[in-house]
Coordinates of C-alpha atoms in Angstrom, one line a residue:
Chain A
M1 CA -17.5 17.9 -27.2
K2 CA -15.1 17.2 -24.9
R3 CA -12.7 14.7 -25.3
W4 CA -12.0 10.8 -23.9
V5 CA -8.8 8.4 -23.7
V6 CA -9.0 5.1 -22.1
L7 CA -5.9 2.3 -21.9
V8 CA -5.8 -0.9 -20.9
H9 CA -2.9 -2.9 -20.0
G10 CA -3.3 -7.4 -19.6
G11 CA 0.0 -7.5 -18.3
A12 CA 4.3 -7.1 -19.0
G13 CA 6.9 -9.7 -18.5
E14 CA 8.6 -11.6 -21.1
I15 CA 7.3 -13.2 -24.2
N16 CA 6.6 -16.6 -23.5
N17 CA 5.5 -18.8 -26.4
L18 CA 3.5 -15.8 -28.3
T19 CA 1.7 -18.0 -30.7
P20 CA -0.1 -16.3 -33.5
E21 CA -2.8 -17.3 -32.2
R22 CA -2.4 -16.1 -29.2
E23 CA -1.4 -13.4 -30.2
R24 CA -4.7 -13.0 -31.8
N25 CA -6.3 -13.7 -29.8
C26 CA -4.6 -10.6 -27.0
R27 CA -5.6 -8.3 -29.2
Q28 CA -9.0 -8.9 -29.4
W29 CA -9.8 -8.9 -25.8
L30 CA -7.6 -5.6 -25.3
R31 CA -10.2 -4.4 -28.1
K32 CA -13.4 -5.8 -26.4
A33 CA -12.2 -3.8 -23.5
V34 CA -10.9 -0.4 -24.6
E35 CA -14.8 -1.4 -27.0
E36 CA -16.8 -1.4 -23.6
A37 CA -15.0 1.7 -22.1
A38 CA -15.5 3.5 -24.9
S39 CA -19.2 2.5 -24.8
V40 CA -19.3 3.6 -21.2
L41 CA -17.3 7.3 -21.7
S42 CA -18.7 8.2 -25.7
V43 CA -22.4 8.7 -24.0
G44 CA -21.3 10.4 -21.3
G45 CA -20.0 8.2 -18.6
R46 CA -17.7 8.2 -15.7
S47 CA -13.9 7.0 -16.0
L48 CA -14.5 4.9 -12.8
D49 CA -17.5 3.0 -14.2
A50 CA -15.2 2.8 -17.6
V51 CA -11.7 1.2 -16.2
V52 CA -14.3 -1.0 -14.2
A53 CA -16.2 -2.5 -17.1
A54 CA -13.3 -2.9 -19.2
V55 CA -11.0 -4.6 -16.2
R56 CA -14.2 -6.7 -15.9
I57 CA -13.7 -8.2 -19.6
L58 CA -10.0 -8.9 -19.2
E59 CA -11.1 -10.9 -15.7
D60 CA -13.9 -13.2 -17.8
S61 CA -11.8 -13.0 -20.9
G62 CA -9.2 -15.9 -19.2
A63 CA -6.9 -14.9 -21.9
F64 CA -4.5 -12.6 -19.0
N65 CA -3.8 -13.5 -15.0
A66 CA -6.3 -11.9 -13.5
G67 CA -9.9 -13.2 -13.0
R68 CA -10.5 -16.4 -14.3
G69 CA -7.2 -16.4 -16.1
S70 CA -5.1 -16.5 -12.4
V71 CA -2.5 -18.7 -12.1
R72 CA -1.8 -20.8 -8.9
N73 CA 0.5 -20.2 -6.2
R74 CA 2.7 -22.7 -4.3
D75 CA -0.1 -24.2 -3.5
G76 CA -2.1 -25.0 -6.5
L77 CA -4.6 -22.4 -5.4
V78 CA -5.9 -19.1 -7.1
E79 CA -5.3 -15.8 -5.2
M80 CA -6.7 -12.7 -6.5
D81 CA -6.2 -8.6 -5.8
A82 CA -7.9 -6.0 -6.4
A83 CA -8.6 -2.4 -6.6
V84 CA -10.4 0.8 -7.7
M85 CA -9.5 4.3 -7.2
D86 CA -11.6 7.2 -8.3
G87 CA -9.6 10.8 -9.2
A88 CA -12.3 12.8 -8.1
S89 CA -13.0 11.9 -4.9
R90 CA -9.3 10.0 -4.3
C91 CA -12.4 7.3 -3.0
A92 CA -10.7 3.7 -3.1
G93 CA -11.5 0.6 -2.1
A94 CA -9.3 -3.3 -2.7
V95 CA -9.2 -7.0 -1.3
A96 CA -6.8 -8.9 -2.1
A97 CA -5.8 -12.6 -1.4
V98 CA -9.3 -13.7 -2.2
S99 CA -10.0 -16.9 -3.7
S100 CA -13.6 -17.4 -4.6
L101 CA -15.2 -14.1 -5.9
R102 CA -15.6 -14.2 -9.9
N103 CA -15.2 -10.1 -10.7
P104 CA -12.2 -8.7 -8.0
V105 CA -12.9 -5.7 -9.9
L106 CA -16.2 -5.3 -8.5
A107 CA -15.9 -6.5 -5.1
A108 CA -13.3 -3.7 -4.7
R109 CA -15.6 -1.0 -5.7
L110 CA -18.1 -2.8 -3.5
V111 CA -15.2 -1.5 -1.0
A112 CA -14.7 2.2 -1.9
E113 CA -18.3 2.6 -2.1
R114 CA -20.6 0.3 0.5
S115 CA -17.9 0.1 3.7
P116 CA -15.9 2.4 5.6
H117 CA -12.8 1.0 4.8
V118 CA -10.1 1.1 1.6
L119 CA -8.6 -3.0 1.7
L120 CA -9.9 -5.7 3.0
V121 CA -8.0 -10.0 2.3
A122 CA -8.9 -13.2 2.5
D123 CA -12.1 -14.8 4.0
G124 CA -12.8 -11.3 5.4
A125 CA -13.1 -9.4 2.1
E126 CA -15.2 -12.8 0.6
A127 CA -17.6 -12.2 3.6
F128 CA -18.1 -8.6 2.4
A129 CA -18.3 -8.6 -1.1
F130 CA -20.8 -11.9 -1.3
A131 CA -22.7 -10.1 1.8
H132 CA -23.5 -7.5 -0.9
G133 CA -23.9 -9.8 -4.0
A134 CA -21.0 -10.3 -5.5
D135 CA -20.6 -13.4 -7.9
H136 CA -19.1 -16.5 -6.1
V137 CA -17.3 -19.0 -8.5
S138 CA -15.6 -22.4 -7.0
P139 CA -12.2 -23.8 -8.0
E140 CA -13.0 -25.5 -11.3
Y141 CA -14.1 -21.8 -12.8
F142 CA -10.7 -21.0 -13.7
C143 CA -9.0 -22.2 -16.7
T144 CA -4.6 -21.4 -16.4
P145 CA -2.6 -24.9 -15.8
P146 CA -1.4 -25.5 -12.0
F147 CA 2.4 -24.0 -13.5
S148 CA 1.9 -21.7 -15.2
N149 CA 4.8 -18.9 -15.5
A150 CA 3.1 -15.2 -15.9
E151 CA 3.8 -12.5 -13.1
D152 CA 0.9 -10.4 -15.5
T153 CA -1.8 -8.6 -13.9
I154 CA -4.5 -6.3 -16.5
G155 CA -5.7 -2.4 -15.4
A156 CA -7.3 0.5 -17.0
V157 CA -7.0 4.1 -16.6
A158 CA -9.8 6.6 -18.2
L159 CA -10.3 10.2 -18.3
D160 CA -13.9 10.9 -18.8
I161 CA -15.4 14.5 -20.1
Y162 CA -15.8 15.7 -17.1
G163 CA -12.1 15.5 -16.6
N164 CA -12.4 13.0 -14.0
L165 CA -9.5 10.3 -13.3
A166 CA -9.9 6.7 -12.5
A167 CA -7.6 3.7 -12.7
A168 CA -8.3 0.1 -11.4
T169 CA -6.3 -3.1 -11.5
S170 CA -6.4 -7.1 -11.2
T171 CA -4.7 -9.6 -10.9
G172 CA -4.4 -13.0 -10.0
G173 CA -0.3 -12.4 -8.9
M174 CA 2.7 -13.8 -8.7
A175 CA 2.8 -17.8 -9.6
R176 CA 4.0 -20.5 -7.4
K177 CA 3.9 -16.8 -4.8
L178 CA 3.8 -18.3 -1.5
P179 CA 0.1 -18.2 0.1
G180 CA -1.4 -14.9 1.8
R181 CA 1.3 -13.0 -0.3
V182 CA 0.1 -9.5 -1.7
G183 CA 1.7 -7.8 -5.1
D184 CA 1.6 -4.0 -5.6
S185 CA -2.0 -4.0 -7.8
P186 CA -4.3 -4.1 -4.5
L187 CA -2.7 -1.3 -2.5
I188 CA -2.8 2.6 -3.3
G189 CA 0.0 4.5 -4.9
A190 CA 2.0 1.2 -5.6
G191 CA -0.3 -0.3 -8.3
T192 CA -3.4 1.6 -8.4
Y193 CA -3.6 5.6 -8.5
A194 CA -6.0 8.3 -8.8
D195 CA -5.9 12.1 -8.9
N196 CA -8.0 14.6 -10.4
R197 CA -5.1 16.8 -9.7
S198 CA -2.2 15.0 -11.5
C199 CA -2.8 11.4 -13.2
A200 CA -4.5 7.7 -13.7
V201 CA -2.1 4.5 -13.5
S202 CA -2.2 0.8 -13.4
T203 CA 1.6 0.2 -13.0
T204 CA 2.1 -4.3 -14.3
G205 CA 5.3 -6.1 -13.2
I206 CA 7.5 -8.2 -10.6
G207 CA 5.8 -6.6 -7.4
E208 CA 7.4 -6.2 -4.8
Y209 CA 9.8 -3.4 -6.9
F210 CA 6.5 -1.7 -7.5
I211 CA 5.7 -1.5 -3.8
R212 CA 9.1 -0.4 -2.3
T213 CA 9.3 2.0 -4.8
V214 CA 5.4 3.1 -4.8
A215 CA 5.7 3.8 -8.1
A216 CA 1.9 4.7 -9.5
Y217 CA 2.0 7.7 -7.0
S218 CA 5.3 8.7 -7.7
V219 CA 4.7 9.2 -10.8
H220 CA 1.5 11.9 -9.1
A221 CA 4.4 13.2 -7.1
R222 CA 7.2 13.6 -10.1
L223 CA 3.9 15.5 -12.5
L224 CA 2.9 17.5 -9.3
W225 CA 6.5 18.6 -7.1
A226 CA 9.0 17.7 -10.2
Q227 CA 7.0 19.7 -13.1
L228 CA 8.0 16.4 -15.2
S229 CA 5.6 15.5 -18.5
L230 CA 3.5 12.4 -17.9
E231 CA 5.8 10.1 -20.2
Q232 CA 9.1 11.7 -18.6
A233 CA 8.0 11.2 -14.6
A234 CA 6.4 7.4 -15.9
R235 CA 9.9 6.5 -17.0
N236 CA 11.8 7.7 -14.1
V237 CA 9.6 5.5 -12.6
L238 CA 9.8 2.9 -14.6
E239 CA 14.0 3.6 -14.2
E240 CA 13.9 3.3 -10.5
V241 CA 12.0 0.1 -10.0
S242 CA 15.1 -1.1 -12.8
S243 CA 17.5 0.5 -10.2
L244 CA 16.1 -2.0 -6.7
G245 CA 16.5 -4.8 -9.7
G246 CA 12.6 -5.0 -10.9
S247 CA 10.9 -4.9 -14.1
G248 CA 7.6 -4.0 -15.8
G249 CA 5.9 -1.3 -16.9
L250 CA 2.5 0.9 -16.2
I251 CA 0.1 3.0 -18.1
A252 CA -1.0 6.5 -17.6
V253 CA -3.4 9.4 -18.4
D254 CA -2.9 12.8 -17.1
A255 CA -5.6 15.7 -16.6
E256 CA -5.0 16.8 -20.3
G257 CA -5.5 14.3 -21.6
N258 CA -2.2 12.7 -22.2
S259 CA -1.2 8.9 -22.0
V260 CA 1.7 7.1 -21.8
A261 CA 2.3 2.7 -22.0
L262 CA 5.9 2.1 -21.4
C263 CA 6.9 -0.5 -20.3
T264 CA 11.1 -1.8 -19.3
S265 CA 10.1 -5.9 -19.7
P266 CA 10.3 -7.4 -23.2
A267 CA 6.5 -6.7 -23.9
M268 CA 3.4 -5.5 -22.3
Y269 CA -0.3 -6.3 -23.6
R270 CA -1.5 -3.3 -24.1
A271 CA -4.3 -0.4 -26.1
I272 CA -5.7 2.3 -26.2
G273 CA -8.9 4.5 -27.1
T274 CA -9.9 7.6 -27.7
S275 CA -13.2 10.9 -28.2
D276 CA -11.3 10.8 -31.7
G277 CA -13.2 6.9 -32.3
H278 CA -9.9 5.3 -32.5
I279 CA -9.1 1.7 -31.2
L280 CA -5.6 0.6 -31.4
T281 CA -3.4 -2.0 -29.6
A282 CA 0.7 -2.9 -28.7
I283 CA 2.1 -6.2 -27.3
F284 CA 6.1 -5.6 -28.0
R285 CA 8.4 -3.1 -26.0
D286 CA 8.9 -1.1 -29.1
E287 CA 5.6 -2.0 -31.4
P288 CA 4.0 1.7 -32.5
W289 CA 0.3 1.3 -31.8
R290 CA -1.4 -1.2 -34.5
A291 CA -5.3 -0.3 -35.7
D292 CA -5.7 -4.1 -36.7
Chain B
M1 CA 30.6 9.8 17.3
K2 CA 28.1 10.8 14.8
R3 CA 24.6 11.6 15.9
W4 CA 21.8 9.3 16.0
V5 CA 18.2 9.7 16.6
V6 CA 15.1 7.3 17.6
L7 CA 11.3 8.6 17.8
V8 CA 8.9 6.5 19.4
H9 CA 4.3 7.1 19.0
G10 CA 2.1 4.5 20.6
G11 CA -0.8 6.4 18.5
A12 CA -3.0 9.4 17.9
G13 CA -6.5 10.6 18.9
E14 CA -9.2 11.7 20.8
I15 CA -7.8 11.4 24.6
N16 CA -10.1 8.9 26.6
N17 CA -9.6 7.8 30.0
L18 CA -6.6 9.4 30.4
T19 CA -6.4 8.8 34.0
P20 CA -3.3 10.0 35.1
E21 CA -1.9 6.3 35.9
R22 CA -2.2 5.8 32.6
E23 CA -0.7 8.9 31.7
R24 CA 2.4 7.6 33.4
N25 CA 2.1 3.8 32.4
C26 CA 2.4 5.0 28.9
R27 CA 5.2 8.0 29.4
Q28 CA 6.8 5.2 30.9
W29 CA 6.4 2.2 28.1
L30 CA 7.7 5.0 25.4
R31 CA 10.8 6.1 27.7
K32 CA 11.2 2.3 27.4
A33 CA 10.9 2.2 23.7
V34 CA 13.0 4.2 23.3
E35 CA 16.2 3.0 25.6
E36 CA 15.6 0.1 24.1
A37 CA 16.2 1.9 20.5
A38 CA 18.7 4.2 22.3
S39 CA 20.8 1.1 23.4
V40 CA 21.2 0.0 20.0
L41 CA 22.7 3.3 18.5
S42 CA 24.6 3.9 20.5
V43 CA 26.8 1.2 20.4
G44 CA 26.9 1.6 17.1
G45 CA 24.3 -0.9 15.6
R46 CA 21.4 0.0 12.8
S47 CA 18.8 1.9 12.8
L48 CA 16.7 -1.0 11.4
D49 CA 17.0 -3.1 14.8
A50 CA 16.7 -0.5 17.1
V51 CA 13.5 0.7 15.4
V52 CA 12.2 -2.9 15.5
A53 CA 14.1 -3.0 19.1
A54 CA 11.7 -0.1 19.9
V55 CA 8.0 -1.8 18.1
R56 CA 8.4 -5.1 20.1
I57 CA 8.7 -3.2 23.5
L58 CA 5.4 -1.6 22.8
E59 CA 4.1 -4.2 21.2
D60 CA 4.2 -6.3 24.8
S61 CA 3.2 -3.8 26.7
G62 CA -0.1 -4.0 26.6
A63 CA -0.6 -0.3 27.1
F64 CA -0.9 0.7 23.0
N65 CA -3.6 -0.6 20.3
A66 CA -0.7 -3.1 18.9
G67 CA 0.6 -6.5 19.7
R68 CA -1.0 -7.6 23.5
G69 CA -2.7 -4.5 23.8
S70 CA -4.7 -4.4 20.2
V71 CA -8.3 -4.1 19.3
R72 CA -10.9 -6.7 19.0
N73 CA -12.9 -6.3 14.8
R74 CA -16.3 -6.3 14.6
D75 CA -16.5 -9.8 15.9
G76 CA -14.5 -9.3 19.2
L77 CA -10.9 -11.2 17.4
V78 CA -7.6 -9.3 17.1
E79 CA -6.6 -8.9 13.7
M80 CA -3.2 -6.5 13.7
D81 CA -0.8 -5.7 11.3
A82 CA 3.3 -4.1 10.4
A83 CA 5.4 -3.1 8.6
V84 CA 9.4 -2.9 8.4
M85 CA 11.4 -0.3 5.8
D86 CA 15.4 -0.5 5.7
G87 CA 15.7 3.6 3.7
A88 CA 19.2 2.0 2.9
S89 CA 18.9 -1.1 0.5
R90 CA 14.4 0.3 0.8
C91 CA 14.1 -4.0 1.3
A92 CA 10.1 -3.7 3.0
G93 CA 8.5 -6.3 4.9
A94 CA 5.2 -6.8 6.0
V95 CA 1.9 -8.4 7.9
A96 CA -1.5 -7.9 7.8
A97 CA -5.0 -9.5 9.2
V98 CA -2.6 -12.0 11.5
S99 CA -4.0 -13.4 14.8
S100 CA -1.9 -15.8 17.1
L101 CA 1.2 -13.7 16.5
R102 CA 3.1 -11.7 19.6
N103 CA 5.0 -10.0 17.3
P104 CA 3.7 -8.2 14.3
V105 CA 7.1 -6.5 13.8
L106 CA 9.3 -9.7 13.7
A107 CA 7.1 -11.3 11.0
A108 CA 7.1 -7.6 9.1
R109 CA 11.5 -8.4 9.5
L110 CA 11.1 -12.0 8.4
V111 CA 8.6 -11.7 5.2
A112 CA 11.5 -8.9 4.1
E113 CA 14.6 -10.9 5.0
R114 CA 13.4 -14.4 4.1
S115 CA 10.9 -14.4 1.5
P116 CA 11.0 -12.9 -2.2
H117 CA 7.7 -10.7 -1.1
V118 CA 7.1 -7.6 1.0
L119 CA 3.3 -8.2 2.0
L120 CA 2.2 -11.4 3.8
V121 CA -1.9 -11.9 4.9
A122 CA -3.6 -13.4 6.7
D123 CA -3.3 -17.2 7.6
G124 CA -0.7 -17.4 5.2
A125 CA 1.6 -15.1 6.6
E126 CA 1.4 -16.7 10.6
A127 CA 2.8 -20.2 8.7
F128 CA 5.1 -18.4 7.3
A129 CA 6.1 -17.1 10.5
F130 CA 6.0 -19.3 12.4
A131 CA 7.7 -21.8 9.7
H132 CA 10.8 -19.1 10.7
G133 CA 10.4 -19.7 14.2
A134 CA 8.3 -16.5 15.2
D135 CA 5.9 -16.9 18.6
H136 CA 2.8 -17.9 18.8
V137 CA -0.2 -17.2 20.8
S138 CA -3.5 -17.5 21.6
P139 CA -6.7 -15.4 22.1
E140 CA -6.6 -14.8 25.8
Y141 CA -3.1 -13.9 25.8
F142 CA -5.2 -10.4 24.2
C143 CA -5.1 -7.7 27.4
T144 CA -7.5 -5.6 25.7
P145 CA -12.1 -5.6 26.5
P146 CA -13.7 -6.3 23.9
F147 CA -14.9 -2.9 22.7
S148 CA -12.3 -0.4 23.0
N149 CA -12.4 2.8 21.7
A150 CA -8.6 3.2 20.2
E151 CA -8.0 3.6 15.9
D152 CA -4.4 3.5 17.6
T153 CA -0.7 2.2 16.8
I154 CA 2.9 2.4 17.6
G155 CA 5.5 3.1 15.3
A156 CA 9.2 4.5 15.3
V157 CA 11.5 5.7 13.1
A158 CA 15.7 6.6 13.3
L159 CA 18.9 7.4 12.0
D160 CA 22.2 5.8 13.4
I161 CA 25.5 6.7 12.9
Y162 CA 25.9 5.4 9.7
G163 CA 23.1 7.8 8.1
N164 CA 20.8 5.1 8.1
L165 CA 17.0 5.6 8.2
A166 CA 14.5 3.3 9.2
A167 CA 11.0 3.2 10.0
A168 CA 8.5 0.5 11.8
T169 CA 4.6 0.2 12.8
S170 CA 2.1 -2.2 14.1
T171 CA -1.1 -2.0 14.7
G172 CA -4.7 -3.5 15.9
G173 CA -6.7 -1.7 13.7
M174 CA -9.5 0.1 13.8
A175 CA -12.0 -0.8 16.9
R176 CA -15.1 -3.6 15.4
K177 CA -13.4 -2.8 11.8
L178 CA -14.9 -5.9 9.5
P179 CA -12.7 -9.1 9.3
G180 CA -10.2 -8.9 7.7
R181 CA -9.9 -5.2 6.6
V182 CA -6.5 -3.9 7.1
G183 CA -5.0 -0.3 7.7
D184 CA -2.1 1.7 6.8
S185 CA 0.3 0.5 8.6
P186 CA 1.5 -2.4 7.0
L187 CA 1.2 -0.4 3.7
I188 CA 4.6 1.2 2.5
G189 CA 4.5 3.7 1.4
A190 CA 1.0 5.1 3.2
G191 CA 1.6 4.5 7.1
T192 CA 5.4 3.5 7.0
Y193 CA 8.3 4.0 4.7
A194 CA 12.3 4.4 4.7
D195 CA 14.6 5.7 2.7
N196 CA 18.4 6.4 3.2
R197 CA 18.2 10.0 0.5
S198 CA 15.3 11.6 2.2
C199 CA 13.3 10.3 5.5
A200 CA 12.1 7.7 7.7
V201 CA 8.3 8.0 8.1
S202 CA 5.8 6.1 10.8
T203 CA 1.9 8.0 10.4
T204 CA -0.7 7.0 12.9
G205 CA -4.6 7.7 12.6
I206 CA -7.5 7.1 10.7
G207 CA -6.4 4.3 8.4
E208 CA -8.5 4.7 5.3
Y209 CA -7.3 8.4 4.9
F210 CA -3.4 7.3 5.1
I211 CA -3.9 5.2 2.6
R212 CA -5.2 7.2 0.2
T213 CA -3.3 10.6 0.7
V214 CA 0.2 7.6 0.7
A215 CA 0.8 9.8 3.3
A216 CA 4.0 8.6 4.4
Y217 CA 5.3 8.4 0.4
S218 CA 4.3 12.1 0.3
V219 CA 6.6 13.8 2.9
H220 CA 9.5 11.9 1.2
A221 CA 7.9 13.1 -1.9
R222 CA 7.6 16.9 -0.7
L223 CA 11.1 16.6 0.5
L224 CA 12.9 15.7 -2.3
W225 CA 11.2 17.3 -5.5
A226 CA 9.3 20.2 -3.5
Q227 CA 12.6 21.0 -1.6
L228 CA 10.6 21.1 1.6
S229 CA 11.4 20.9 5.0
L230 CA 10.4 17.6 6.9
E231 CA 8.1 20.4 9.4
Q232 CA 6.4 21.5 6.7
A233 CA 6.1 18.4 4.6
A234 CA 4.9 16.2 7.5
R235 CA 2.2 19.4 7.6
N236 CA 1.4 19.7 4.6
V237 CA 0.4 16.2 4.3
L238 CA -1.6 15.9 7.8
E239 CA -2.9 19.1 6.0
E240 CA -4.3 16.7 3.3
V241 CA -5.5 14.1 5.2
S242 CA -7.6 16.5 7.3
S243 CA -9.0 17.9 3.9
L244 CA -10.3 14.3 3.2
G245 CA -11.6 14.8 6.4
G246 CA -9.1 12.4 8.4
S247 CA -7.1 13.5 11.0
G248 CA -4.0 11.7 13.3
G249 CA 0.0 11.8 13.4
L250 CA 3.6 10.8 12.3
I251 CA 7.1 10.9 13.4
A252 CA 9.3 11.4 11.0
V253 CA 13.7 11.5 10.8
D254 CA 15.1 12.4 8.3
A255 CA 18.6 12.4 6.8
E256 CA 20.8 14.9 8.7
G257 CA 19.0 13.8 11.8
N258 CA 16.1 16.3 12.3
S259 CA 13.1 15.1 14.0
V260 CA 8.8 16.1 13.2
A261 CA 6.2 15.0 15.6
L262 CA 2.7 16.2 14.7
C263 CA -1.1 15.3 14.7
T264 CA -4.4 16.8 14.0
S265 CA -5.7 15.4 16.8
P266 CA -5.8 16.1 20.3
A267 CA -3.4 14.4 21.4
M268 CA -0.2 11.4 20.4
Y269 CA 1.9 9.6 22.5
R270 CA 5.3 9.9 21.7
A271 CA 9.1 9.7 22.6
I272 CA 12.3 10.6 21.4
G273 CA 16.2 9.3 22.3
T274 CA 19.3 11.6 20.8
S275 CA 23.0 10.5 20.9
D276 CA 23.3 14.1 23.0
G277 CA 21.7 11.8 25.7
H278 CA 18.4 13.4 25.9
I279 CA 15.3 10.7 26.4
L280 CA 12.0 13.3 25.9
T281 CA 7.9 12.2 25.9
A282 CA 4.8 14.1 25.0
I283 CA 1.0 13.2 24.7
F284 CA -0.8 16.5 24.1
R285 CA -0.9 18.2 20.6
D286 CA 0.8 21.0 22.5
E287 CA 2.9 20.0 24.5
P288 CA 6.6 20.6 24.3
W289 CA 8.6 17.9 25.0
R290 CA 9.3 17.3 29.0
A291 CA 12.7 15.2 30.4
D292 CA 10.2 14.1 33.6

């Protein structure tokens, strides 16, 4: 059997209020997201289906800053962003500044597959998604307190047995952001990128720095043209983010199945699943992968 | 005196209805935009001020698909996008899906300089810009017929006497686009990028392909890591856009003052001004620069 790999993240940042209960809860959700992706990949499913399945689990969990767990903007409202990209075709879709979609990642996929466009925002994005059957939710659906601190994100990258790469990212964005603010997550090349010639990447952190450094595509460019390893390329990109004053992390997998999960912040919620049957999680920056 | 360079474009695409009168009118506006930028650069002004001044002229002209001349979306409404980037600091700002700002490029600059964010969209972008003094316009301000054909864009790139690069892009987007559709112009790395280490780039064409290829940043990456010349890097990026089925063009200037204006479509409205006093224009793909 050919190998497959999936990585997920639940955001990078400070470690605030990480009670043993929250730690256990987060590891369980990360594991469940990887299991969902693995159930696709292990039976010959495609990487795009796997990353969307994983991100959907995390959007619905309420445990991370995306989907149900999204933070509020300056006016106390939820505004979410998401993107997907298929490394085989380099087709991509994204939505930004949406408030009443249950699963922004599914709407992003609808944009990729059912519209001639890549990015739809605000009311137009919602109208398009609802017209294609997306689930609507009311403001009460969201479970975050009005003033939480996170600038987290969720994301997934995968390599399937056919050698196809895919990436998906979803977020509630920066807490107390200005209304209409869009971060890096839904921007192809900034927070999300996938290309069968190189790698699939999903980033997390203070989005503005990942936009200005075009971080996800920059990993691709360093692989393709600077002949760096995936890990060295990822390290260099995070150093460039740091050089501008930013911090965060990223997950990536390349076409050979090498993977990396790195952060410059104290923690990044993350998990990995592979075709050899392992599912491993980690939270703290230098923590080795854990099987429990 | 150290050299400076400015290039502007008024969009790439098919040549529909190019009457002698429209050709003369377009060349005059392109020339005026370059003159405006030159009046900044020739007295030691900064490249960021120059590109914003040039784009503002073209937004107000009504002759191109941006600002006053913006095309309508599927619902007959104008929705504009714009971005600016300063290659010295890599600060960037952008607005997207805005309908009642006279000068989206000025709003993009406000986002860069007066907010912690890079990209604001829709109502939130307008509220922010108006709170910072941006000019409001009513729907009657726009001069395009409800159904025009263009997917054009305007843009400018410049090198100032201090060696600083800057880029700005502004557009009404794709005619009959879905409401909320955002193209490449306001996306840092896709339609707009500037970095003193490499080059400043502004693209035009079918935006979705320039998003998927992260076109503007890809010119930078090929200069920095593949050691290509500016012209070869630009050619390779447009070939990659073509390989996915897209077409369009770009203008770019590098830190040594080399410049390029290339398109794969039949035409790209363009002009160049340099510190040796020349102002030249061109419209058709293989047309040499003209002084008249």
